[in-house]
mmCIF file of N, CA, C and O in Angstrom:
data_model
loop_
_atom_site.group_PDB
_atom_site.id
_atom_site.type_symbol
_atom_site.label_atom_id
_atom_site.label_comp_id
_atom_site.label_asym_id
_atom_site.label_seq_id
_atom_site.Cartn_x
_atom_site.Cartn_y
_atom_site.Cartn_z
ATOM 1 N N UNK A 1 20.445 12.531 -28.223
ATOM 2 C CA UNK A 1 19.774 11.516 -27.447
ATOM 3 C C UNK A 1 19.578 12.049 -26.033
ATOM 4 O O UNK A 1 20.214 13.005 -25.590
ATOM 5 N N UNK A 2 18.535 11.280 -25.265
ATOM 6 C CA UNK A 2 17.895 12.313 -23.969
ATOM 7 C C UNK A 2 17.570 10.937 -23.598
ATOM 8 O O UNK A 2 17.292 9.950 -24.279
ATOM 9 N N UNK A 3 17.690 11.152 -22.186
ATOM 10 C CA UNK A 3 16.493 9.894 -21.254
ATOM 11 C C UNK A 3 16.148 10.511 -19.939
ATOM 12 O O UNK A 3 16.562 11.512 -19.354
ATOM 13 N N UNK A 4 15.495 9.838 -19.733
ATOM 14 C CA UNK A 4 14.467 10.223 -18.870
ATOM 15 C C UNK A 4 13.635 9.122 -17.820
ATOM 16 O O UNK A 4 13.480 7.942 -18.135
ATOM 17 N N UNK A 5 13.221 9.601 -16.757
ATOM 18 C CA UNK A 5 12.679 8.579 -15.944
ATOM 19 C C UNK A 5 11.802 9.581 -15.329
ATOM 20 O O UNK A 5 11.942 10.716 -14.873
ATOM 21 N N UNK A 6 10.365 8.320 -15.561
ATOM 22 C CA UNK A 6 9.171 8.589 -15.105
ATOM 23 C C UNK A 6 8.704 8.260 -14.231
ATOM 24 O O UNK A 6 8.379 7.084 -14.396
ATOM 25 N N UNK A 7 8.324 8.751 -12.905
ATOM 26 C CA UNK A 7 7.730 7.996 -11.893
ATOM 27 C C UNK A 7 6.763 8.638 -11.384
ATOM 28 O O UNK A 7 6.587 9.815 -11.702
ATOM 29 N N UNK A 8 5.871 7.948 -10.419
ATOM 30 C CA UNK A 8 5.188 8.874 -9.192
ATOM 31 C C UNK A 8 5.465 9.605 -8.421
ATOM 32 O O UNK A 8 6.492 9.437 -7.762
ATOM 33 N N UNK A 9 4.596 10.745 -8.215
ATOM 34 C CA UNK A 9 5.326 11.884 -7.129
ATOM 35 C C UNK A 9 5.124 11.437 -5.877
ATOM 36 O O UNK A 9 5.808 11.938 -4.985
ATOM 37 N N UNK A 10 4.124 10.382 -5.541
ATOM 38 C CA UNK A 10 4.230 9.627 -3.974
ATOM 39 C C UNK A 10 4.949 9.036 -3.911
ATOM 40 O O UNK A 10 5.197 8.668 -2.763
ATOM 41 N N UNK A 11 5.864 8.466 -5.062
ATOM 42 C CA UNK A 11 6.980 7.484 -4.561
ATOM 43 C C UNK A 11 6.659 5.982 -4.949
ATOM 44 O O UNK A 11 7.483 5.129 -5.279
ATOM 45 N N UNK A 12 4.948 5.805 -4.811
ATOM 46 C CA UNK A 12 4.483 4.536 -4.842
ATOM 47 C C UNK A 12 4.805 4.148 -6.046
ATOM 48 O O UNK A 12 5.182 4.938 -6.912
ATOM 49 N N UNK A 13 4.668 2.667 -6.248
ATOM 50 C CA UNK A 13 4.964 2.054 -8.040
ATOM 51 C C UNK A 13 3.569 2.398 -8.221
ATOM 52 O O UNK A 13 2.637 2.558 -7.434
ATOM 53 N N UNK A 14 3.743 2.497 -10.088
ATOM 54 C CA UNK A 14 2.415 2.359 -10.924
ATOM 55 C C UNK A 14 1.715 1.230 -10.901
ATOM 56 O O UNK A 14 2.194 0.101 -10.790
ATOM 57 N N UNK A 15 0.146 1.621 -11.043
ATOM 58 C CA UNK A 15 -0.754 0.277 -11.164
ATOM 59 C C UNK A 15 -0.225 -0.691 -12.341
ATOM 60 O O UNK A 15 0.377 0.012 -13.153
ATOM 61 N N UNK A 16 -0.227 -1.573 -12.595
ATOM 62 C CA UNK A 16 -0.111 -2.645 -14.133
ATOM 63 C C UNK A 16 -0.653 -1.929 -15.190
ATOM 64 O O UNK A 16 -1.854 -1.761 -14.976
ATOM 65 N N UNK A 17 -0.249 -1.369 -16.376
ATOM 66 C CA UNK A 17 -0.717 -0.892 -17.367
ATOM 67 C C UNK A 17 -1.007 -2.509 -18.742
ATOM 68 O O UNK A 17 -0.050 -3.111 -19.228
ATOM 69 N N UNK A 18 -2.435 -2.836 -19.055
ATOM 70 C CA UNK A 18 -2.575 -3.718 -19.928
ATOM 71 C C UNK A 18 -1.168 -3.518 -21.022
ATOM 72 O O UNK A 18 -0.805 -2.367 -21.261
ATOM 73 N N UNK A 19 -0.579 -4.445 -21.518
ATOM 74 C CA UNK A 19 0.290 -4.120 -22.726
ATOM 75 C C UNK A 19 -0.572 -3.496 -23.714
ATOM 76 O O UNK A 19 -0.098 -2.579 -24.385
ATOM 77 N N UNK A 20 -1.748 -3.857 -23.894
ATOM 78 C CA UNK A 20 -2.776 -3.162 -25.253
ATOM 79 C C UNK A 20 -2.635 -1.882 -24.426
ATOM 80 O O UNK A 20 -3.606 -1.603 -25.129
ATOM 81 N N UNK A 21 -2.540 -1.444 -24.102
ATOM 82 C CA UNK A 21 -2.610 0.260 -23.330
ATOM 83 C C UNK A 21 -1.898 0.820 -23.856
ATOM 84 O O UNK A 21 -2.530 1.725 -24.401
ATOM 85 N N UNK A 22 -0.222 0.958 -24.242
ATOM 86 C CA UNK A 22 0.654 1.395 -24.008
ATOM 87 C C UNK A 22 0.532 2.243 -25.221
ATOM 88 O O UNK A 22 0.810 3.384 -24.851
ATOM 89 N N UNK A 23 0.218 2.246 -26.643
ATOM 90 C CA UNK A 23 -0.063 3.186 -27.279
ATOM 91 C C UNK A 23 -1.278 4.538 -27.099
ATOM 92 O O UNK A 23 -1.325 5.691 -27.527
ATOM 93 N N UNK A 24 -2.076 3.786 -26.333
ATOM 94 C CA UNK A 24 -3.152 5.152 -26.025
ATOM 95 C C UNK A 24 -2.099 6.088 -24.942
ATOM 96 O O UNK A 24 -1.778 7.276 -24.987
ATOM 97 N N UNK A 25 -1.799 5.182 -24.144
ATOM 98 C CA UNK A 25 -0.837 5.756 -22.609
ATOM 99 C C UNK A 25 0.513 6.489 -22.781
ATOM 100 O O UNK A 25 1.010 7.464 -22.216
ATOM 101 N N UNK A 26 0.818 5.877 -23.510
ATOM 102 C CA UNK A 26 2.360 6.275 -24.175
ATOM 103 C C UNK A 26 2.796 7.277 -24.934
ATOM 104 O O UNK A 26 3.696 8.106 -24.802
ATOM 105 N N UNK A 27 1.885 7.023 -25.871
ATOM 106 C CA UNK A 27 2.418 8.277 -26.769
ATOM 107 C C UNK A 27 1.569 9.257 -27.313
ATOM 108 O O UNK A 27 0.749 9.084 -28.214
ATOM 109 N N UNK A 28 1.820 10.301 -26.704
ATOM 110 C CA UNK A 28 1.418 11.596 -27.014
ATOM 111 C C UNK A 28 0.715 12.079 -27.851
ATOM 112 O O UNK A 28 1.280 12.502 -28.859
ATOM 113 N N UNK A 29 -0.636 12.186 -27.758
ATOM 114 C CA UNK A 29 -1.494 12.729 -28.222
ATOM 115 C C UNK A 29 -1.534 14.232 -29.665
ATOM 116 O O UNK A 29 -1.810 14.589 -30.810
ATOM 117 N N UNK A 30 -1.093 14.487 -28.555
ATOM 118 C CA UNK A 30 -0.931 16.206 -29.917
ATOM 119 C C UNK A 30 0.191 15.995 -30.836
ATOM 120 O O UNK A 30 0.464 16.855 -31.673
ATOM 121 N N UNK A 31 0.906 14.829 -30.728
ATOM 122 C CA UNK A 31 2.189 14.342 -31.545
ATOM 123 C C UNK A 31 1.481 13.564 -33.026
ATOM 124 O O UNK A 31 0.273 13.620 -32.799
ATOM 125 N N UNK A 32 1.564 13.266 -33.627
ATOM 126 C CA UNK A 32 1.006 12.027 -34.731
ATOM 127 C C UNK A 32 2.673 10.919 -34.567
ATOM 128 O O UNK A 32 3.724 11.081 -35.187
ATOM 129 N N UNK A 33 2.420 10.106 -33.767
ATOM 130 C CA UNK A 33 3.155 8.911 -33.403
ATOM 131 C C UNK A 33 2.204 7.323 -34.064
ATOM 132 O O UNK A 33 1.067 6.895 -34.261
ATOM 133 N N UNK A 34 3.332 7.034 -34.156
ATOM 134 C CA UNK A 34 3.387 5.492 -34.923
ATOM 135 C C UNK A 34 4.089 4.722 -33.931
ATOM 136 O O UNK A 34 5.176 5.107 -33.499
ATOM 137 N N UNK A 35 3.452 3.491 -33.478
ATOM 138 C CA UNK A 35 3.840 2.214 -33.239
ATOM 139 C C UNK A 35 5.350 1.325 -33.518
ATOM 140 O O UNK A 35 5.182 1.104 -34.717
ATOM 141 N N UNK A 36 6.199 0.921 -33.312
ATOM 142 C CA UNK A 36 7.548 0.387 -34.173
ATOM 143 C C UNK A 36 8.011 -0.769 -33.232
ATOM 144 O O UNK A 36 8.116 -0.821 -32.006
ATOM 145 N N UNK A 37 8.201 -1.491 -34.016
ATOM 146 C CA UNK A 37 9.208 -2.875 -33.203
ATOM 147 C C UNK A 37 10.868 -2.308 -32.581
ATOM 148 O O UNK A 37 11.784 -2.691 -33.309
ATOM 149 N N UNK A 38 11.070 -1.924 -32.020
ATOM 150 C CA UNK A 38 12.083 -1.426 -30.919
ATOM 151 C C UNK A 38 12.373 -1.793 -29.658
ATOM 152 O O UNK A 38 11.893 -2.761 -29.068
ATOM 153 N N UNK A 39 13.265 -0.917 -29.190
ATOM 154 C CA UNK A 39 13.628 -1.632 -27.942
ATOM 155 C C UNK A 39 12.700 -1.014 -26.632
ATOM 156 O O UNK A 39 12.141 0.082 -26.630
ATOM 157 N N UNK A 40 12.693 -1.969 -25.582
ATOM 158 C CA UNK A 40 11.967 -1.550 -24.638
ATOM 159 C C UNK A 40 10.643 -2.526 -24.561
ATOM 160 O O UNK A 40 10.553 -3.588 -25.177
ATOM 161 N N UNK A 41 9.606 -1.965 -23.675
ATOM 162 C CA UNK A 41 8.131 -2.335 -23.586
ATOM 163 C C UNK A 41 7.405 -1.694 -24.875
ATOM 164 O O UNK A 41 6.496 -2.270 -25.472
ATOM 165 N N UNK A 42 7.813 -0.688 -25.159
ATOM 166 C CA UNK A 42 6.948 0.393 -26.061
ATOM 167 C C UNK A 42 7.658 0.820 -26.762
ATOM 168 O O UNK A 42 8.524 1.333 -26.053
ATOM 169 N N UNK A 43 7.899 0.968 -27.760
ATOM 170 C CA UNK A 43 9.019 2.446 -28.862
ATOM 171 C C UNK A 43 7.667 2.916 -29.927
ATOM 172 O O UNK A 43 6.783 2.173 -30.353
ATOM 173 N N UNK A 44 7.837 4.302 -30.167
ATOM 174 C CA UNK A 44 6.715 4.647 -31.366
ATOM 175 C C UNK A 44 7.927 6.025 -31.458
ATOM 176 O O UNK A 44 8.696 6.480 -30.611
ATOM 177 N N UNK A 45 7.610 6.462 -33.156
ATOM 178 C CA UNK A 45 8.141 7.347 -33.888
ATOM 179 C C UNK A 45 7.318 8.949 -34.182
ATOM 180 O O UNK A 45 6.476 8.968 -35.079
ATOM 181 N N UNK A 46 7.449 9.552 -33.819
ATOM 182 C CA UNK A 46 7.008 11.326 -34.106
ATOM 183 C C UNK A 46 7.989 12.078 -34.918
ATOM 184 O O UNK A 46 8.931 12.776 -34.541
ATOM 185 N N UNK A 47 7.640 11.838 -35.925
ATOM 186 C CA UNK A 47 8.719 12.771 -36.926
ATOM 187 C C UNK A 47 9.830 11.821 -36.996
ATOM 188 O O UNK A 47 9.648 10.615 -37.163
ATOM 189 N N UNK A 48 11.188 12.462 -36.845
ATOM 190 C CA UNK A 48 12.351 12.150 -37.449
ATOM 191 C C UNK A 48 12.802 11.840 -35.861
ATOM 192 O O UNK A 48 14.005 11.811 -35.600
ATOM 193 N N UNK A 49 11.652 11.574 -34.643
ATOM 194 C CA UNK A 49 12.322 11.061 -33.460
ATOM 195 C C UNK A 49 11.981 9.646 -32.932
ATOM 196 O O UNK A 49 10.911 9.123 -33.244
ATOM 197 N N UNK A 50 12.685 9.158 -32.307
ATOM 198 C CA UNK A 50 12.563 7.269 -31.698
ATOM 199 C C UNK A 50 12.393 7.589 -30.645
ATOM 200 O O UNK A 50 13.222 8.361 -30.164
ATOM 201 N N UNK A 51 11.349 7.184 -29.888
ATOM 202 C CA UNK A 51 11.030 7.002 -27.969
ATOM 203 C C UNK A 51 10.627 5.684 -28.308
ATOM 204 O O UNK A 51 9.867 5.245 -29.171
ATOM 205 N N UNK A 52 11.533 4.997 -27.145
ATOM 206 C CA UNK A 52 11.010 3.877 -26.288
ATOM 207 C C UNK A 52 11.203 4.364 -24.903
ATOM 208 O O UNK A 52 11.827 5.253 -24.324
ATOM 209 N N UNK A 53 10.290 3.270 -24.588
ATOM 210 C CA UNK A 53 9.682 3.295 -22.968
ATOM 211 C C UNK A 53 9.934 1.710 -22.415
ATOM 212 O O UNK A 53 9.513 0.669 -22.919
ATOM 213 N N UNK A 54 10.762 1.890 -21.211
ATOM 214 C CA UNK A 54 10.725 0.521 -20.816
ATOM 215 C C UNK A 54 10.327 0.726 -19.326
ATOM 216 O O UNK A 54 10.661 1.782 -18.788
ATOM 217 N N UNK A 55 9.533 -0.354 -18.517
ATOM 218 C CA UNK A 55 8.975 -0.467 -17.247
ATOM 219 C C UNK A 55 10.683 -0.821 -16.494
ATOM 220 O O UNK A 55 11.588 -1.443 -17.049
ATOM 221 N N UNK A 56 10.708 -0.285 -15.291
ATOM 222 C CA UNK A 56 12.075 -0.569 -14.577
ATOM 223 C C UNK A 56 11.807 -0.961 -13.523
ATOM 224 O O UNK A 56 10.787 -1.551 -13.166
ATOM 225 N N UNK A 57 13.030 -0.554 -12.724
ATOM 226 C CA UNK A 57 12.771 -0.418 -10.975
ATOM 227 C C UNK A 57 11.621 0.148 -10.770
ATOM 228 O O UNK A 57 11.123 1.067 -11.420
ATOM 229 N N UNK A 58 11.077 -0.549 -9.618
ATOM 230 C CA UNK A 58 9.970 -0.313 -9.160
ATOM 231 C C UNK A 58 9.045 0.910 -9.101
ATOM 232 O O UNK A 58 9.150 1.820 -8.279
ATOM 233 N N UNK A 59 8.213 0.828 -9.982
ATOM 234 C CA UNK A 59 7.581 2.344 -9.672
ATOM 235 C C UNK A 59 8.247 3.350 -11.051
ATOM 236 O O UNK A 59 7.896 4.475 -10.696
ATOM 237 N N UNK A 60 8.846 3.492 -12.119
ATOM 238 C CA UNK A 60 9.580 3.702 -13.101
ATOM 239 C C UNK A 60 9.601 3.350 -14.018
ATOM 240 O O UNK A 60 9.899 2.170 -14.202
ATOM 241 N N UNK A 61 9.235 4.360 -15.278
ATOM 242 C CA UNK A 61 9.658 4.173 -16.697
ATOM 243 C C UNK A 61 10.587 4.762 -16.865
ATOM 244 O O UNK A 61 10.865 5.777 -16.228
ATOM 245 N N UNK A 62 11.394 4.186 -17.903
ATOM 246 C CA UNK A 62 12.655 4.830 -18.542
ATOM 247 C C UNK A 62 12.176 5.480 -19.939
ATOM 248 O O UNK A 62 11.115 5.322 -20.543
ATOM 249 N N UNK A 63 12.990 6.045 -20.167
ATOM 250 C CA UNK A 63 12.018 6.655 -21.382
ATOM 251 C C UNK A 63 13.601 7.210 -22.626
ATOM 252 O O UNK A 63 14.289 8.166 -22.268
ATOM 253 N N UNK A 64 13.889 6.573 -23.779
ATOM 254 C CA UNK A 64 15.281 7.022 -24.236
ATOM 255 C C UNK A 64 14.517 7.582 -25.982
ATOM 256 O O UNK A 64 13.926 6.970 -26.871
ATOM 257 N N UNK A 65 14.919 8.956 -25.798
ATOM 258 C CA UNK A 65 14.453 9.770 -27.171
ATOM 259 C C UNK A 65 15.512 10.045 -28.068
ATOM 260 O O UNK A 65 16.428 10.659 -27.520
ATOM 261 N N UNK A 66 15.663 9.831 -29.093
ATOM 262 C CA UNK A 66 16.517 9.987 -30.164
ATOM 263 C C UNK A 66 16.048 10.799 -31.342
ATOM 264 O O UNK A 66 15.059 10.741 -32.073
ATOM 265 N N UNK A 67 17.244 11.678 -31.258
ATOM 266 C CA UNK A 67 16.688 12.501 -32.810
ATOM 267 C C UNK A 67 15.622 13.656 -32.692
ATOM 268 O O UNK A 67 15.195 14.344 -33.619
ATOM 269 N N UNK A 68 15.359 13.709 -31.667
ATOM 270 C CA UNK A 68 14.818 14.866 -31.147
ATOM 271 C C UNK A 68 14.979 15.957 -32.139
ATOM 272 O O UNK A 68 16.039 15.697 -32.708
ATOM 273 N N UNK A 69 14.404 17.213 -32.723
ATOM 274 C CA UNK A 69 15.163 18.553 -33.141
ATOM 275 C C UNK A 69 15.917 19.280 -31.956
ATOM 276 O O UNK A 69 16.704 20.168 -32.285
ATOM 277 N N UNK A 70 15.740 18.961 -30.437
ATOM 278 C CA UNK A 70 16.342 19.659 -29.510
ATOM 279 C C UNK A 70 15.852 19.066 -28.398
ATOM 280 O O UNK A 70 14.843 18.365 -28.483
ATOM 281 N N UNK A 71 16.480 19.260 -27.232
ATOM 282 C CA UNK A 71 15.689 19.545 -25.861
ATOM 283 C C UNK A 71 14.540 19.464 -25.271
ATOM 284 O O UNK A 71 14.061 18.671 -24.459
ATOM 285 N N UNK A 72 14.088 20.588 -25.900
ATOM 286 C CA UNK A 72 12.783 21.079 -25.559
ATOM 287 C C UNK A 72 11.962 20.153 -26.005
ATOM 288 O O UNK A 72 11.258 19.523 -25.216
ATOM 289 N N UNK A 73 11.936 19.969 -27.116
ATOM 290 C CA UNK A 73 10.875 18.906 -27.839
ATOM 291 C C UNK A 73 10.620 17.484 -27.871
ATOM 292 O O UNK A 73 9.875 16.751 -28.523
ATOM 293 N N UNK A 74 11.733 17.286 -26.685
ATOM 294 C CA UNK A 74 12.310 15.678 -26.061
ATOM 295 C C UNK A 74 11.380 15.774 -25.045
ATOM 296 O O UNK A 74 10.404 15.038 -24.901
ATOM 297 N N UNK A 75 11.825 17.023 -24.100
ATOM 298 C CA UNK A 75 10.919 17.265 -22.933
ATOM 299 C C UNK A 75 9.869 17.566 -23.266
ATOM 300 O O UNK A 75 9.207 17.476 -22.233
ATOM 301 N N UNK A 76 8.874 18.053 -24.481
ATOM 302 C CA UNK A 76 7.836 17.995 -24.376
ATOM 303 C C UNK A 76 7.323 16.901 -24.750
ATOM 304 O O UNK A 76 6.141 17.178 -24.543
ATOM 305 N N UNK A 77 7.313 15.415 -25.317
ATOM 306 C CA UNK A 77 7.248 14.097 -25.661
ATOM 307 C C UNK A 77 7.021 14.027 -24.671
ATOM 308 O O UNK A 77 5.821 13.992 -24.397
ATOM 309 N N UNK A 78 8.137 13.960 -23.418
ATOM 310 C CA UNK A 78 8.174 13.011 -22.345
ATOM 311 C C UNK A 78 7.340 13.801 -21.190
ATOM 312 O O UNK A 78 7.118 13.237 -20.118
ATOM 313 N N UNK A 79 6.935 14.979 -21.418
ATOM 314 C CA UNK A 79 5.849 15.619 -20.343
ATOM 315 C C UNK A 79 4.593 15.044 -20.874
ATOM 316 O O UNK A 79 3.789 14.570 -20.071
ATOM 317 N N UNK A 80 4.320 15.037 -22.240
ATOM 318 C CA UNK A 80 3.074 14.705 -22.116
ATOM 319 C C UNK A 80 3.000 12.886 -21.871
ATOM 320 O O UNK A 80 2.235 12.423 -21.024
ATOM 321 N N UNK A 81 3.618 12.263 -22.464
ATOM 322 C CA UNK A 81 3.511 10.842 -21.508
ATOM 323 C C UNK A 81 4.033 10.320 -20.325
ATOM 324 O O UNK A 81 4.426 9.217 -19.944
ATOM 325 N N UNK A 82 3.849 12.137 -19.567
ATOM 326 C CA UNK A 82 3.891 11.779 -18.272
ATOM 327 C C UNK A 82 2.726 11.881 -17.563
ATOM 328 O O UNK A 82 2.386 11.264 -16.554
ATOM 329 N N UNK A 83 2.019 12.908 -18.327
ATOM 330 C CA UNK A 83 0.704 13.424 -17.960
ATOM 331 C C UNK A 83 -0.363 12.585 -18.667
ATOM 332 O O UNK A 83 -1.523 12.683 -18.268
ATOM 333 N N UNK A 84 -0.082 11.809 -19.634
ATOM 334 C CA UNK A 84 -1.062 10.605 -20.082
ATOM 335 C C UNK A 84 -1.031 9.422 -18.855
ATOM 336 O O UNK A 84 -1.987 9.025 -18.189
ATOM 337 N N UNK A 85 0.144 9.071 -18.796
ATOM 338 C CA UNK A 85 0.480 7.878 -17.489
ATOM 339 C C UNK A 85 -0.411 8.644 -16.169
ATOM 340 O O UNK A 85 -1.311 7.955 -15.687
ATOM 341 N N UNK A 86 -0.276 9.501 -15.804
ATOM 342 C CA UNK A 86 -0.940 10.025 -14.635
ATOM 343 C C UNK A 86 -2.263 9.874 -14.888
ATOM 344 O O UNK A 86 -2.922 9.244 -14.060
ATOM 345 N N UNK A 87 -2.718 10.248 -15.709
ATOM 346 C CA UNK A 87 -4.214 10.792 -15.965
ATOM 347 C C UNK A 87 -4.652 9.164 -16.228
ATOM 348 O O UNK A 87 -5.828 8.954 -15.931
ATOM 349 N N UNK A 88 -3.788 7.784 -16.817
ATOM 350 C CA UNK A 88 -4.670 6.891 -17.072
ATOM 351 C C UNK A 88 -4.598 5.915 -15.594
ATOM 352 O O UNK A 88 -5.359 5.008 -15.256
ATOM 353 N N UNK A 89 -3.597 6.375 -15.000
ATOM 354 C CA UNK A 89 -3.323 5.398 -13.856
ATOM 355 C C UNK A 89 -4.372 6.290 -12.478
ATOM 356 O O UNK A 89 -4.861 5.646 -11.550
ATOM 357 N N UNK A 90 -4.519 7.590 -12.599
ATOM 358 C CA UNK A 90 -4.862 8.480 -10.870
ATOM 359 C C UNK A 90 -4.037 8.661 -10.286
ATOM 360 O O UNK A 90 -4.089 8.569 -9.059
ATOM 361 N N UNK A 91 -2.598 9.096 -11.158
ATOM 362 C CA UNK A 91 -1.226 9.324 -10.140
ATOM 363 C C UNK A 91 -0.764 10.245 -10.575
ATOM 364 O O UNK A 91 -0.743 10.457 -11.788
ATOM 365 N N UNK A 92 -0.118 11.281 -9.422
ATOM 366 C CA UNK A 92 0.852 12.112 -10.196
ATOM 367 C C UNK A 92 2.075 12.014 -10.395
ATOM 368 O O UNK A 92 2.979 11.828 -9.582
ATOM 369 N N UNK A 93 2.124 12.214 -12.123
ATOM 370 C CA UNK A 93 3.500 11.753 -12.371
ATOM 371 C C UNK A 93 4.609 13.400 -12.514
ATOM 372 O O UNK A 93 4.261 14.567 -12.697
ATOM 373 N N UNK A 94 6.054 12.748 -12.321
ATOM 374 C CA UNK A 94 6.822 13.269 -12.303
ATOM 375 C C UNK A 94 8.300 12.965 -13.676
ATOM 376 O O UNK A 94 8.862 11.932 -14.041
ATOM 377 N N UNK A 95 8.417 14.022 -13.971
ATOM 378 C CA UNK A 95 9.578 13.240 -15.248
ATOM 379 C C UNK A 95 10.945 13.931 -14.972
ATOM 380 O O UNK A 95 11.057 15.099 -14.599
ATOM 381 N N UNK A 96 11.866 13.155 -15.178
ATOM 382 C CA UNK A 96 13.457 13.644 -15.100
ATOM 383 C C UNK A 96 14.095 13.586 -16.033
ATOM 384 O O UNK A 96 14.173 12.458 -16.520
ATOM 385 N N UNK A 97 14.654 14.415 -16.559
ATOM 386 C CA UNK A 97 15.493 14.092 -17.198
ATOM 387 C C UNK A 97 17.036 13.928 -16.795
ATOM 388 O O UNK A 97 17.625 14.966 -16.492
ATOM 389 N N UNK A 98 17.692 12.807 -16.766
ATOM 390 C CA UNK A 98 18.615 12.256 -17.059
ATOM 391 C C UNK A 98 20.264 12.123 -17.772
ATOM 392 O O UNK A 98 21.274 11.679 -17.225
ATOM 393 N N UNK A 99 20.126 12.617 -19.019
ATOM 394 C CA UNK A 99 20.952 12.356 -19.669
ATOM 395 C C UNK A 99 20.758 13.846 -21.156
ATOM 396 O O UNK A 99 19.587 14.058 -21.470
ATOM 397 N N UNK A 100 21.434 14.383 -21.625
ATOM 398 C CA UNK A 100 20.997 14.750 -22.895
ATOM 399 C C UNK A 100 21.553 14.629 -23.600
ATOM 400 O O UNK A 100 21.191 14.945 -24.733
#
């Protein structure tokens, strides 16, 4: 398990993302992700892994990946819906990881 927090590199909070958004925004494109009733604002499944995404403190997503095959492939999930969030909002985003 891995988490992670997503924010802006100005610091500023994100614009309001529609809730209908959050699958185009969220989850990763070059992944084949599915939708799932989970915890958070958002959870969708890629393989044999669980991401949810929940909106936080101001300006912040949390982001908790499970089942990952490793590391790397946690961090690449959560780079690219960092770089989806940027690209749909006009912000640059930044991702941390947290926890592994």
């Amino acid at each position: 398990m891995a988490e992670y927090t997503i924010s802006t590199a100005s610091g500023d909070d994100w614009p309001v993302l529609p809730r209908d958004d959050f699958p185009a925004v969220l989850q990763p494109r070059s992944f084949a992700c599915n939708a799932i009733e989970g915890d958070g604002d958002h959870s969708f499944r890629t393989g044999n892994t669980t991401v949810s995404a929940s909106w936080e403190l101001a300006g912040t997503w949390y982001v908790h990946v499970d089942g990952a095959p490793s590391l790397d492939a946690a961090d690449a999930i959560v780079a690219e819906m960092a770089l989806q969030l940027g690209d749909a909002t006009g912000m640059t985003a930044n991702y941390y990881r947290i926890t592994d």
